Coordinates of C-alpha atoms in Angstrom, one line a residue:
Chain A
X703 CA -22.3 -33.7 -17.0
X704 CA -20.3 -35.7 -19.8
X705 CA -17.2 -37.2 -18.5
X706 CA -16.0 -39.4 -21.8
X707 CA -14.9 -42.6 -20.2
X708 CA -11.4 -42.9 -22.3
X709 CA -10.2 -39.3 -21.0
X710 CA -7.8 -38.9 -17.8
X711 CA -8.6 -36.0 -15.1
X712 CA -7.1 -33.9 -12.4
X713 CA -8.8 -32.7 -9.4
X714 CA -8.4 -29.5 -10.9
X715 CA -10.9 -30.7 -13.8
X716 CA -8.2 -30.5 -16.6
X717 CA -8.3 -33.2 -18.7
X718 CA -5.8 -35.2 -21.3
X719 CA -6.2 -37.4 -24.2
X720 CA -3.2 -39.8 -25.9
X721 CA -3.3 -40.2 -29.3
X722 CA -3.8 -43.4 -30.3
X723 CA -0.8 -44.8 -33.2
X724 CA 2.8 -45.8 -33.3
X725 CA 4.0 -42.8 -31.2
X726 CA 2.3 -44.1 -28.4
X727 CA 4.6 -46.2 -25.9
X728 CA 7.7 -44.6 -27.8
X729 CA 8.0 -42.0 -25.3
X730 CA 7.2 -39.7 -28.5
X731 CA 3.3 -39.4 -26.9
X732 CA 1.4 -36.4 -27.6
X733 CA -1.4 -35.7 -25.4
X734 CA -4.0 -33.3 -25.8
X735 CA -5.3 -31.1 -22.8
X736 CA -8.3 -29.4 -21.7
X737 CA -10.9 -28.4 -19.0
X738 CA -13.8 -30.6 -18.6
X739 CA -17.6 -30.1 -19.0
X740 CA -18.2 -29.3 -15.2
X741 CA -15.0 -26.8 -15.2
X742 CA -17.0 -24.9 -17.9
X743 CA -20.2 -25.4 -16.6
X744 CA -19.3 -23.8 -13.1
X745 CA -17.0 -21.6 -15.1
X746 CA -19.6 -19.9 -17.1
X747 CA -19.4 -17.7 -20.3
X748 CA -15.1 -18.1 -20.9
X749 CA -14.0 -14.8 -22.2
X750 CA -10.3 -15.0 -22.8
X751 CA -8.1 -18.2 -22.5
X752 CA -3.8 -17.4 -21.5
X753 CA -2.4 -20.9 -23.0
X754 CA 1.7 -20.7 -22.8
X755 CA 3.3 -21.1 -26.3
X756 CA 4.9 -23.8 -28.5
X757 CA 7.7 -25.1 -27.1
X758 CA 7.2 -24.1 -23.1
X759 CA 8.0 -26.6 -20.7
X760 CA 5.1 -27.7 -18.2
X761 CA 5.0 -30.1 -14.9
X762 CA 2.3 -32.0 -14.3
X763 CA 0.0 -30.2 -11.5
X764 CA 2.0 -26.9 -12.1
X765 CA 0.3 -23.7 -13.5
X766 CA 0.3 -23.4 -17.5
X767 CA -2.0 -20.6 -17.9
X768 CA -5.6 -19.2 -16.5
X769 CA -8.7 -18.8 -18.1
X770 CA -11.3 -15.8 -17.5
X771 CA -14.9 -16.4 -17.5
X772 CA -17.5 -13.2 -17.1
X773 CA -18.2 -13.8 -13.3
X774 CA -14.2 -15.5 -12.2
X775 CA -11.1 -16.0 -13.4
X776 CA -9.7 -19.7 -12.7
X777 CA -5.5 -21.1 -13.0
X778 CA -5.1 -24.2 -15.4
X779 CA -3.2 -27.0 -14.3
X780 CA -1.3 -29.5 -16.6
X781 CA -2.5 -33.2 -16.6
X782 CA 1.3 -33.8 -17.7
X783 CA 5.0 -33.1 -17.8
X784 CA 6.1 -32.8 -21.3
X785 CA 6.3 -29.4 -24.3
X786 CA 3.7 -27.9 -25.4
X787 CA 3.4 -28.5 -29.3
X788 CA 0.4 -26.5 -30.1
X789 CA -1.8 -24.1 -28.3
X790 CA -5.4 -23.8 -30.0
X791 CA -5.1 -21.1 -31.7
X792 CA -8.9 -20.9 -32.1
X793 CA -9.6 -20.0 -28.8
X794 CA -8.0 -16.2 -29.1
X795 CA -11.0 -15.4 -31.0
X796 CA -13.6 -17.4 -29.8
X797 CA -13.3 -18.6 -26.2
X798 CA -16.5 -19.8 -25.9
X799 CA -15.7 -22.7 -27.9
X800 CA -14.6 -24.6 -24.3
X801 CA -17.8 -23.8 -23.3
X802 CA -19.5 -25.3 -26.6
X803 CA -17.2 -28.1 -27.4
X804 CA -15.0 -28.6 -24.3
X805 CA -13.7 -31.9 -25.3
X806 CA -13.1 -31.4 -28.7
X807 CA -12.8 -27.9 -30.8
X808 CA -12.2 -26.5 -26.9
X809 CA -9.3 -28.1 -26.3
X810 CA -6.3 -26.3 -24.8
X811 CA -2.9 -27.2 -26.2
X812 CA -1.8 -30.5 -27.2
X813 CA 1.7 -31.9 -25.3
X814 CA 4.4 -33.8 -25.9
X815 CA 4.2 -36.4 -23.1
X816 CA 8.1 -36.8 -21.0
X817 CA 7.2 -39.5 -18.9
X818 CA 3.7 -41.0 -20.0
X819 CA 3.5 -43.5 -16.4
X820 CA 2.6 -40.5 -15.0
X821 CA -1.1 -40.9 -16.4
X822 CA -1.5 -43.5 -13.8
X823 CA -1.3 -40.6 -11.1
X824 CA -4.4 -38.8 -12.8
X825 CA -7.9 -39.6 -11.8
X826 CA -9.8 -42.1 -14.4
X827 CA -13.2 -41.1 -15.4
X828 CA -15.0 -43.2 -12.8
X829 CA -12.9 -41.6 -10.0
X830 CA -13.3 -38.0 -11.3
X831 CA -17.6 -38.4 -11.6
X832 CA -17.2 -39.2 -7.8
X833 CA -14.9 -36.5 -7.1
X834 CA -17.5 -33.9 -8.6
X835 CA -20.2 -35.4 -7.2
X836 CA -18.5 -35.0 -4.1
X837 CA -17.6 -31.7 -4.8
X838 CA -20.9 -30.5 -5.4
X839 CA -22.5 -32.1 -1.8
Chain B
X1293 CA -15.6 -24.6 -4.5
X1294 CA -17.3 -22.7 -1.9
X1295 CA -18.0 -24.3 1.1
X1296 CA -21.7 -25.1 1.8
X1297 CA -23.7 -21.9 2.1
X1298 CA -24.0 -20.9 6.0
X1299 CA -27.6 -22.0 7.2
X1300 CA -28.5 -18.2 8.3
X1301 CA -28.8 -17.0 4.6
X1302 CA -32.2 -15.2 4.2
X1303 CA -34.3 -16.1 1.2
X1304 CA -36.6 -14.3 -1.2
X1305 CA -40.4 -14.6 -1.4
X1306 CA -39.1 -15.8 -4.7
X1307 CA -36.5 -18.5 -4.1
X1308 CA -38.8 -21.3 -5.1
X1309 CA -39.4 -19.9 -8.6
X1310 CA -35.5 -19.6 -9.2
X1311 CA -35.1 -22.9 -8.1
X1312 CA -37.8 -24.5 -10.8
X1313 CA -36.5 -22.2 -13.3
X1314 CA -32.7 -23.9 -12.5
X1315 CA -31.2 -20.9 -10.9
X1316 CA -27.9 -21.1 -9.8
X1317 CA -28.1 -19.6 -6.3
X1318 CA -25.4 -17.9 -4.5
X1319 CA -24.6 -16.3 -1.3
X1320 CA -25.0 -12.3 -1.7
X1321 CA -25.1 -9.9 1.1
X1322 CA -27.1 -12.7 3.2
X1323 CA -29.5 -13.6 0.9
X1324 CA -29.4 -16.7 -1.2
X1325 CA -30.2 -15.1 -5.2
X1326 CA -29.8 -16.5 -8.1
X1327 CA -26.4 -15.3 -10.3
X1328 CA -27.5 -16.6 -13.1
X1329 CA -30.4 -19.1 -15.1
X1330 CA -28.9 -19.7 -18.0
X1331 CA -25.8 -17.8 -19.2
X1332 CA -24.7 -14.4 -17.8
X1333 CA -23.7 -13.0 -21.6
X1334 CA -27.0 -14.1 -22.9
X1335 CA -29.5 -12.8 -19.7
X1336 CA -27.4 -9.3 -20.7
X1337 CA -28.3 -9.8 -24.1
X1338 CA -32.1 -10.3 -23.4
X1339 CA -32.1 -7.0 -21.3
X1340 CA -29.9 -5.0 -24.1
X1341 CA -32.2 -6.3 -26.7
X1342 CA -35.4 -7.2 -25.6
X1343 CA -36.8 -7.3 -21.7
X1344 CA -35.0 -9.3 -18.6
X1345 CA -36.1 -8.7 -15.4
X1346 CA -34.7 -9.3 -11.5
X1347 CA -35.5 -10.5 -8.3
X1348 CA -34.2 -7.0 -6.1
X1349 CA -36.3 -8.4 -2.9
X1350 CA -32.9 -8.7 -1.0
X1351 CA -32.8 -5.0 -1.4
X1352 CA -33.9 -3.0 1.7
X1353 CA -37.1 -1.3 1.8
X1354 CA -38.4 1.3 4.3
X1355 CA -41.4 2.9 4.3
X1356 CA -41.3 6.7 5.6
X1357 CA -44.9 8.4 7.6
X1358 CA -46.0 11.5 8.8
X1359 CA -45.9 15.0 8.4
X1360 CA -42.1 15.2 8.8
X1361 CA -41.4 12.2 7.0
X1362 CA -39.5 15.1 3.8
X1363 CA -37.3 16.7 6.7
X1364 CA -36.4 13.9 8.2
X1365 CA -35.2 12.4 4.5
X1366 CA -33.6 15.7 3.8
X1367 CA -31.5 15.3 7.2
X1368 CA -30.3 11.5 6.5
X1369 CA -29.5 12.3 2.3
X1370 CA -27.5 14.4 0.8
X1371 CA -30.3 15.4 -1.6
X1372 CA -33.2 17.7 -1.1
X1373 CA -36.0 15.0 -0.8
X1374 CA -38.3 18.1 0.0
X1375 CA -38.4 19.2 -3.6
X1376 CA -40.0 15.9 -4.8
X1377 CA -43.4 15.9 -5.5
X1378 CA -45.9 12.9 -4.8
X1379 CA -45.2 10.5 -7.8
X1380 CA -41.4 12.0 -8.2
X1381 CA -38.3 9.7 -7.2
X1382 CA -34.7 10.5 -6.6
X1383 CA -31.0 9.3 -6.4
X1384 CA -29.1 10.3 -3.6
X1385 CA -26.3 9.2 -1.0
X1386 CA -26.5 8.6 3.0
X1387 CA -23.3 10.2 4.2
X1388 CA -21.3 10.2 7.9
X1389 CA -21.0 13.3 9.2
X1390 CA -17.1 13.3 7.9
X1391 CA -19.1 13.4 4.4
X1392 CA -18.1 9.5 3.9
X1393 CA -21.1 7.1 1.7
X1394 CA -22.8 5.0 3.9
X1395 CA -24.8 4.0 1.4
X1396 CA -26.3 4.9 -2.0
X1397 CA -30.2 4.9 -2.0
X1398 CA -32.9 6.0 -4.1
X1399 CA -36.4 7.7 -2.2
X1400 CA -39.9 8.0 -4.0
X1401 CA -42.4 10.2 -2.8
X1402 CA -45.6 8.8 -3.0
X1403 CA -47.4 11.6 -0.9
X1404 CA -46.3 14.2 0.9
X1405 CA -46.0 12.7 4.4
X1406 CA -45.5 8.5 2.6
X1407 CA -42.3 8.1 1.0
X1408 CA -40.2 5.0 0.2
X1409 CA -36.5 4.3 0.4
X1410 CA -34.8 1.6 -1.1
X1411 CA -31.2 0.6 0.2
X1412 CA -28.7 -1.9 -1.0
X1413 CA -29.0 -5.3 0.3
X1414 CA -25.1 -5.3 1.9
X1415 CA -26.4 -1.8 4.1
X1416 CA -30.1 -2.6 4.4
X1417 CA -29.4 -3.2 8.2
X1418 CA -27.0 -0.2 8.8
X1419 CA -29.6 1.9 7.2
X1420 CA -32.3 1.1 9.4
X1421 CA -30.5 1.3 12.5
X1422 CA -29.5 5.0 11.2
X1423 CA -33.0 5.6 10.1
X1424 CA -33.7 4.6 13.6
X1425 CA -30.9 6.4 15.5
X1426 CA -32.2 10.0 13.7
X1427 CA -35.7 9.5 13.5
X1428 CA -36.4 10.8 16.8
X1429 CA -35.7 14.3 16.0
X1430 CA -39.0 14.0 13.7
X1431 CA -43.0 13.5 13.6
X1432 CA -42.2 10.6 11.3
X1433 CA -42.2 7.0 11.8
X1434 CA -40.0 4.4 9.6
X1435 CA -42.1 0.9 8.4
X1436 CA -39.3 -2.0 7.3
X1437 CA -41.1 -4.0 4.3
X1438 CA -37.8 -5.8 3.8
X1439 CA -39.6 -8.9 4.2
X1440 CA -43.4 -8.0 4.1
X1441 CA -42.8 -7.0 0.1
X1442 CA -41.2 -8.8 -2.8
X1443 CA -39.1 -6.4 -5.2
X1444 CA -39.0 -6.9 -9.0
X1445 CA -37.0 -5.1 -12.0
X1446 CA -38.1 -5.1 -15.5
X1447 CA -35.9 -3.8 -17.9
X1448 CA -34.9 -3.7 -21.4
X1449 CA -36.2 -1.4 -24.7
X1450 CA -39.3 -4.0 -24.8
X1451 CA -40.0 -3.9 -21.2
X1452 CA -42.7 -1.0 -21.1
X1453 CA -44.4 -2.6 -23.9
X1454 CA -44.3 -6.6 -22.4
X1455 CA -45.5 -5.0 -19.2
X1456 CA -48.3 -3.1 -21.0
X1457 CA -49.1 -7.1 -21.2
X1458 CA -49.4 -7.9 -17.5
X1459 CA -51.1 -4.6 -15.9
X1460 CA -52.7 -1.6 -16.7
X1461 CA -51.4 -0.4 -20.3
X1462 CA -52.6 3.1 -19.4
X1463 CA -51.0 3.1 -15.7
X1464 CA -47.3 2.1 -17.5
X1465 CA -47.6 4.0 -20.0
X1466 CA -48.1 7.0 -17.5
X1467 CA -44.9 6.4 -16.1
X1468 CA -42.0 9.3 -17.0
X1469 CA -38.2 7.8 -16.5
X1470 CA -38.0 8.5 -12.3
X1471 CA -42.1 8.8 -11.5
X1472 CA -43.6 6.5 -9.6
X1473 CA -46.6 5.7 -8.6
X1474 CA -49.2 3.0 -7.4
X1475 CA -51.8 0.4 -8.5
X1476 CA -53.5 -2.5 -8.6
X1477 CA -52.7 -5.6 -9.7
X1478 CA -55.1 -8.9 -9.3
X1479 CA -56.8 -7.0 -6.4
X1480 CA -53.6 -6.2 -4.2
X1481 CA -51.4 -3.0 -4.0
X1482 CA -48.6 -2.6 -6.3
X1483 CA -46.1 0.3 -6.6
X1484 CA -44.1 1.3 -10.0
X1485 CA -41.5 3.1 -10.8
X1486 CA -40.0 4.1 -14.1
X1487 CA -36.1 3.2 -12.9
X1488 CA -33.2 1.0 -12.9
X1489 CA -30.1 -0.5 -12.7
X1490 CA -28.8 -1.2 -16.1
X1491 CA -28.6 1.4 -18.5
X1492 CA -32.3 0.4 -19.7
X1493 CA -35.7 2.0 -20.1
X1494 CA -38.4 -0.2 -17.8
X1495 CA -39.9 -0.3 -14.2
X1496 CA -39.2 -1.5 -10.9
X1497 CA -42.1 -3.5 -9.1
X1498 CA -43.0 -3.7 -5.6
X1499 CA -45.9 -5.7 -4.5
X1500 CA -46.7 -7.6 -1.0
X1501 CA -44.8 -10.5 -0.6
X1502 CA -47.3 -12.9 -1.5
X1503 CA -48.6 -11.4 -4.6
X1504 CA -44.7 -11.6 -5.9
X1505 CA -44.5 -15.5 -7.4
X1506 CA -47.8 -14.8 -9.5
X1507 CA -46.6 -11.2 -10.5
X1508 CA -43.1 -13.4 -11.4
X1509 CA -44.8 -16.2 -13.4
X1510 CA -47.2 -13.4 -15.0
X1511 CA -43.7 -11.3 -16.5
X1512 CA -42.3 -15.2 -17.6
X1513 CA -45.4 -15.7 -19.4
X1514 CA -45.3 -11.9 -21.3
X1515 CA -41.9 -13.2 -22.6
X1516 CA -39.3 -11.7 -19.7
X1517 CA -36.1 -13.4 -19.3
X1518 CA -35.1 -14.0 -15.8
X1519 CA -31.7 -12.5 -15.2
X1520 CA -29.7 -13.5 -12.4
X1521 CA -26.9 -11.3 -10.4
X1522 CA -24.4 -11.7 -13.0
X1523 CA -25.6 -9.9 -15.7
X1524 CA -26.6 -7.4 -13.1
X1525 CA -23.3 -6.2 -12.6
X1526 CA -22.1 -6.5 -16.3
X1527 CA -25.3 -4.6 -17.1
X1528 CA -24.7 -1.4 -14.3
X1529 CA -20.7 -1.8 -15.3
X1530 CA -21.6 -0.6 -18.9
X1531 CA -24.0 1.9 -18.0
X1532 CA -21.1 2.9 -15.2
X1533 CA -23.5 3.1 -12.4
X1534 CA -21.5 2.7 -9.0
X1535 CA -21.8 -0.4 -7.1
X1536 CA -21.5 0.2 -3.2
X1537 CA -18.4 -1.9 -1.9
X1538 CA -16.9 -1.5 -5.0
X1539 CA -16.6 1.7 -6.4
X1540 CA -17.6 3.4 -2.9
X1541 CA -17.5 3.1 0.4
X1542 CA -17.4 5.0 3.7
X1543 CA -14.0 6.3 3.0
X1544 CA -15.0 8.1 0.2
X1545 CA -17.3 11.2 -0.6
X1546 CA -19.8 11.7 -3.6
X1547 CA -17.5 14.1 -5.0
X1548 CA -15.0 11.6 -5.5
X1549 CA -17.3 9.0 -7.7
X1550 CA -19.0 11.8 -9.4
X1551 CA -22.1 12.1 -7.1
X1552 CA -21.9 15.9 -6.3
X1553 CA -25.4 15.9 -8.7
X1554 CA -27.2 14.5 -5.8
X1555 CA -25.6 17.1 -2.8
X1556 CA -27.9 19.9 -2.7
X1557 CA -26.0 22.6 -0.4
X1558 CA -28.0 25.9 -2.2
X1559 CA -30.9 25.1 0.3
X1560 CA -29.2 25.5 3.4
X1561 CA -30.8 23.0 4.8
X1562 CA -29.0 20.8 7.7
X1563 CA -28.4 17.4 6.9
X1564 CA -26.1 14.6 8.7
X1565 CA -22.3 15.6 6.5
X1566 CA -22.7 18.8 5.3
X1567 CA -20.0 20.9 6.6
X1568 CA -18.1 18.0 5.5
X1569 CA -19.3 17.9 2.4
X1570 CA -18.9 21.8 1.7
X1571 CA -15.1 21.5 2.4
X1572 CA -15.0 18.2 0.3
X1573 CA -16.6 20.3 -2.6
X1574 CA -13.9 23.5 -2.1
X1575 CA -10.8 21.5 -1.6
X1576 CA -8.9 19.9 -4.8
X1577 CA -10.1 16.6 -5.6
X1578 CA -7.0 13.6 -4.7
X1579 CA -8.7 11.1 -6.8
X1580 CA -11.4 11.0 -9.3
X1581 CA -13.2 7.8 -10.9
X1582 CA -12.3 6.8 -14.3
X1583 CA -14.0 4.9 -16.4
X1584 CA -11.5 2.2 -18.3
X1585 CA -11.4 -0.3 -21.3
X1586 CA -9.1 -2.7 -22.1
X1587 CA -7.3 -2.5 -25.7
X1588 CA -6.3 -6.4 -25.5
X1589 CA -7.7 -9.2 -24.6
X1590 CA -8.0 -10.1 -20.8
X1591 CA -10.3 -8.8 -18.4
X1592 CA -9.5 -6.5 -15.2
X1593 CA -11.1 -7.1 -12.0
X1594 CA -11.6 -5.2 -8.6
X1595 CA -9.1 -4.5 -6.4
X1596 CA -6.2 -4.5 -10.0
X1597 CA -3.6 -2.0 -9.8
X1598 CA -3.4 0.7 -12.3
X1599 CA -0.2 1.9 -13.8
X1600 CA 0.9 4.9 -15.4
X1601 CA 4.1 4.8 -16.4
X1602 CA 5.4 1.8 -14.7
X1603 CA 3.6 2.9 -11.3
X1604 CA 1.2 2.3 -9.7
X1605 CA -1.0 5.2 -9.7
X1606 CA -4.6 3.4 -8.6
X1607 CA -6.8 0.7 -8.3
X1608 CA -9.6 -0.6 -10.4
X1609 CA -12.7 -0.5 -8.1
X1610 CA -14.7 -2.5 -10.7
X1611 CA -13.7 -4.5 -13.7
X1612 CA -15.4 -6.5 -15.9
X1613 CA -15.9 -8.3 -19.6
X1614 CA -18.2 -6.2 -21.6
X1615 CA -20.4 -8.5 -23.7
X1616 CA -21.8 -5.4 -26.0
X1617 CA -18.2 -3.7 -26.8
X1618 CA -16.7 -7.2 -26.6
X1619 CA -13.6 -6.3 -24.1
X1620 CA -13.0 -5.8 -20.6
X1621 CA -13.8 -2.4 -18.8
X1622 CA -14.0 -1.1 -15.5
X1623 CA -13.8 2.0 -13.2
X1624 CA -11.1 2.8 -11.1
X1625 CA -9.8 5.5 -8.7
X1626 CA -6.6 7.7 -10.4
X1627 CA -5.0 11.0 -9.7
X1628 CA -8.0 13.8 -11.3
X1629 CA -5.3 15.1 -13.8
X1630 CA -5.4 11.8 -15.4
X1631 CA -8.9 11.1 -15.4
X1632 CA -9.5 12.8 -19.1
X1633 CA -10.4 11.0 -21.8
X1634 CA -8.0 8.9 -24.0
X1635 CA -5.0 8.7 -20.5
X1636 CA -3.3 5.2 -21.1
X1637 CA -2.9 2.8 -18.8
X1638 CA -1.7 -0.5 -17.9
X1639 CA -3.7 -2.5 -15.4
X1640 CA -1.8 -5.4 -13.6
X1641 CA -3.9 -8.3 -14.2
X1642 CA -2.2 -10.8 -11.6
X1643 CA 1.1 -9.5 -13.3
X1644 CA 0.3 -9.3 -16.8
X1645 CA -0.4 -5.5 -17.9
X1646 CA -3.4 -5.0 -20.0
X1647 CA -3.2 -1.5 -21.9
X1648 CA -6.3 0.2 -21.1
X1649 CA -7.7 3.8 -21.9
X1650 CA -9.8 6.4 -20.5
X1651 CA -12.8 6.7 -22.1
X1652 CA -15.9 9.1 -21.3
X1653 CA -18.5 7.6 -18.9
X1654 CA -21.0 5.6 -19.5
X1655 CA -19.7 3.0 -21.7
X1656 CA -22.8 2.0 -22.6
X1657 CA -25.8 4.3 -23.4
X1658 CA -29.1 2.9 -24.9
X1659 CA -30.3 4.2 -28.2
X1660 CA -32.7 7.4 -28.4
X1661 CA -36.4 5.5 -28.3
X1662 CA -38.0 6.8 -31.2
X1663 CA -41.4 5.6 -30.0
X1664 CA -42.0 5.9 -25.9
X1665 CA -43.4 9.4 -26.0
X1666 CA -42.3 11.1 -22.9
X1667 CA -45.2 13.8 -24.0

């Protein structure tokens, strides 16, 4: 299971990314937000992805939006407080891009961060591996 | 997450060949199975394109003896089991006396006083202790090889012809779509039957229990994909076969899903729910089963409300994604005057409405073979 070690996670197996560059620290961050590789993995084939539009407000361990997979359909959670920015477009017509990529072209909607402290409240890397693996006992 | 699985669940003669082909198991009906090896969209693939086959062990399995063994069939189904001849299988329903599906089974005559039923895993038990409870009316007896056999379904538009690889090309090629009949295989019985569960030509295997992991690895190594529960059910959604639980239950009657094919009444025969079933048939239908796709993105699931005009005029009873049309369809119970072809709907997906239409039933049907002679 990959589990990039620069990433933050919720117990909900969302994760978020912050830009590196001169927004960050500004309060101007933009973070971007997916599921991770075990989410898709126990997920299976990802059929249709409901991501909020540009602009919607979100709070951080609220519900933004579900995602369908051919066997179960699962609520997403938001790593963050902030406005959404972008949705990914791509995923309307090909959902199975979180399953191929889910760190990268499978990426949900990129933020923009209100308070980025709360970061701290996510899990890092470390502590998300030994949440799964707990998980999975 | 799912809690750990209870301890009591019942395993397959098969289990440790899922495992070392990385099966992910789940509880079903007691049994431990496998849902899926790989993915569920491309198992369904393998069996819509080439051959994927299933371990069905968890399905019940009674064998029916003696001399009234065809009576005493045609008193517990709703079908005439006494016009099938050895080699001929058949479709039918269990009903309550009130007409109500106790379960949905299909019976294979392999003499005239030998037959076999097979029941779904979620009634296996019921079914016996109703075989059981009626049995005593009749010169037959009722063998449970639940657990003595190991059940295996091969299926796809390649299937005949990968199995023509593992046993008798002559003996599979014998087989017309709902025969059965029995062999040989590596010096131990096997039975055969030309049936399914997925819209697809190929057979369904029965051998003893510890013949099954060879007869498995033997299908692997003919190039069969293992197919897990998952793309079972997307696989009998598109060829709208009924699932029991689902899309019927005890509170409904085969007329009601369709299934007044498999009532015979012309035979005046007595059988457990016929008066039942002949004022079911006379009196006007209050629900009828649709078959629905989506016209947007989304997917509908069991237990979905379905809206006509704003209300709520019934629920889907099975919903799905499609992975051959691309969308989501399912079946669902709506008033019969809206049951025809092209009737729009909205289903509530968890309060988002998905358009969906009526369209004709199956939603899926395999293409004309051109070159399994039937002759």
């Amino acid at each position: 299971m990959i589990i990039p070690p620069d990433l933050r996670y919720t117990k909900e197996h969302e994760w978020v990314r912050l830009a590196d560059g001169p927004s960050a620290g500004s309060g101007q961050a933009i973070g971007t937000v997916g599921i991770t590789d075990y989410a898709q993995d126990q997920l299976g084939d990802i059929v249709y992805v409901s991501l909020p539009e540009a602009g919607k407000q979100l709070t951080q361990l609220a519900v933004f939006g579900e995602i369908e997979s051919v066997k179960a359909v699962s609520e997403l959670y938001s790593p963050v407080t902030g406005k959404v920015v972008e949705p990914n477009q791509a995923l309307t017509d090909s959902p199975e891009l979180i399953n191929e990529s889910p760190y990268e072209q499978g990426w949900l909607m990129k933020v923009r961060l209100a308070d980025e402290s709360e970061i701290h409240k996510l899990l890092t890397a470390e502590q998300y591996s030994d949440y799964i693996e707990r998980e999975g006992e | 997450m799912s809690d750990v699985p209870a301890p009591t669940l019942r395993r397959t003669c098969l289990y440790e060949e899922h495992l070392s082909l990385g099966a992910r198991m789940v509880p079903f009906s007691g049994w431990e199975m496998p849902v899926q090896y790989g993915g569920i969209i491309e198992e369904h693939n393998a069996v819509r394109r080439a051959g994927g086959m299933f371990d069905v062990s968890h399905m019940g399995r009674f064998e029916l003896l003696g001399p009234e063994a065809a009576a005493f069939l045609r008193y517990v189904c709703t079908y005439d089991m006494a016009r099938l001849a050895p080699g001929q299988g058949h479709y039918a329903v269990v009903c309550r006396p009130d007409g109500g599906i106790m379960d949905d089974v299909y019976v294979y005559c392999l003499a005239e006083d030998r037959y076999m039923l097979v029941a779904n895993a979620s009634n296996a038990d019921k079914i016996r202790d109703w075989l059981r409870q009626h049995r005593p009316r009749f010169k037959a007896e009722i063998a449970d090889i639940h657990t003595s056999t190991c059940m295996i379904a091969v299926q796809g538009p390649q299937a005949l012809e990968r199995l023509a690889r593992v046993m008798d090309t002559e003996f599979v090629r014998s087989l017309k779509p709902r025969a059965c009949a029995e062999t040989d295989w590596e010096g131990k019985p096997l039975f055969a039957s030309r049936t399914g569960y997925t819209g697809e030509d190929g057979l369904e295997l029965v051998s003893p229990a510890q013949t099954g992991p060879r007869l498995w690895r033997a299908l692997l190594d003919a190039g069969i994909t293992p197919c897990g529960l998952g793309a079972r059910d997307t696989l009998r959604l598109e060829a709208a076969l009924l699932l029991y639980g689902n899309d019927m239950d005890e509170t409904v009657n085969p007329f009601e899903v369709g299934l007044g094919w498999v009532v015979t009444l012309d035979d005046s025969a007595e059988f457990i729910g016929r008066a039942a079933l002949i004022h079911a048939r006379e009196r006007e239908p209050v629900r009828a089963l649709a078959c629905l796709k989506a016209e947007e993105k989304g997917v509908m699931r069991g237990g979905h409300p379905i809206l006509r005009s704003g209300q709520e005029v019934g629920k889907v009873t099975s919903g799905s994604y499609s992975p051959v049309l691309g969308v989501s369809i399912g079946m669902g119970f709506v008033p019969p005057q809206m049951a025809a072809e092209g009737t729009e709907f909205a289903v509530d997906v968890r309060g988002r409405l998905l358009p969906a239409r009526v369209v004709r039933r199956p939603f899926y049907k395999r293409p004309k073979a051109g070159k399994e002679s039937e002759a």
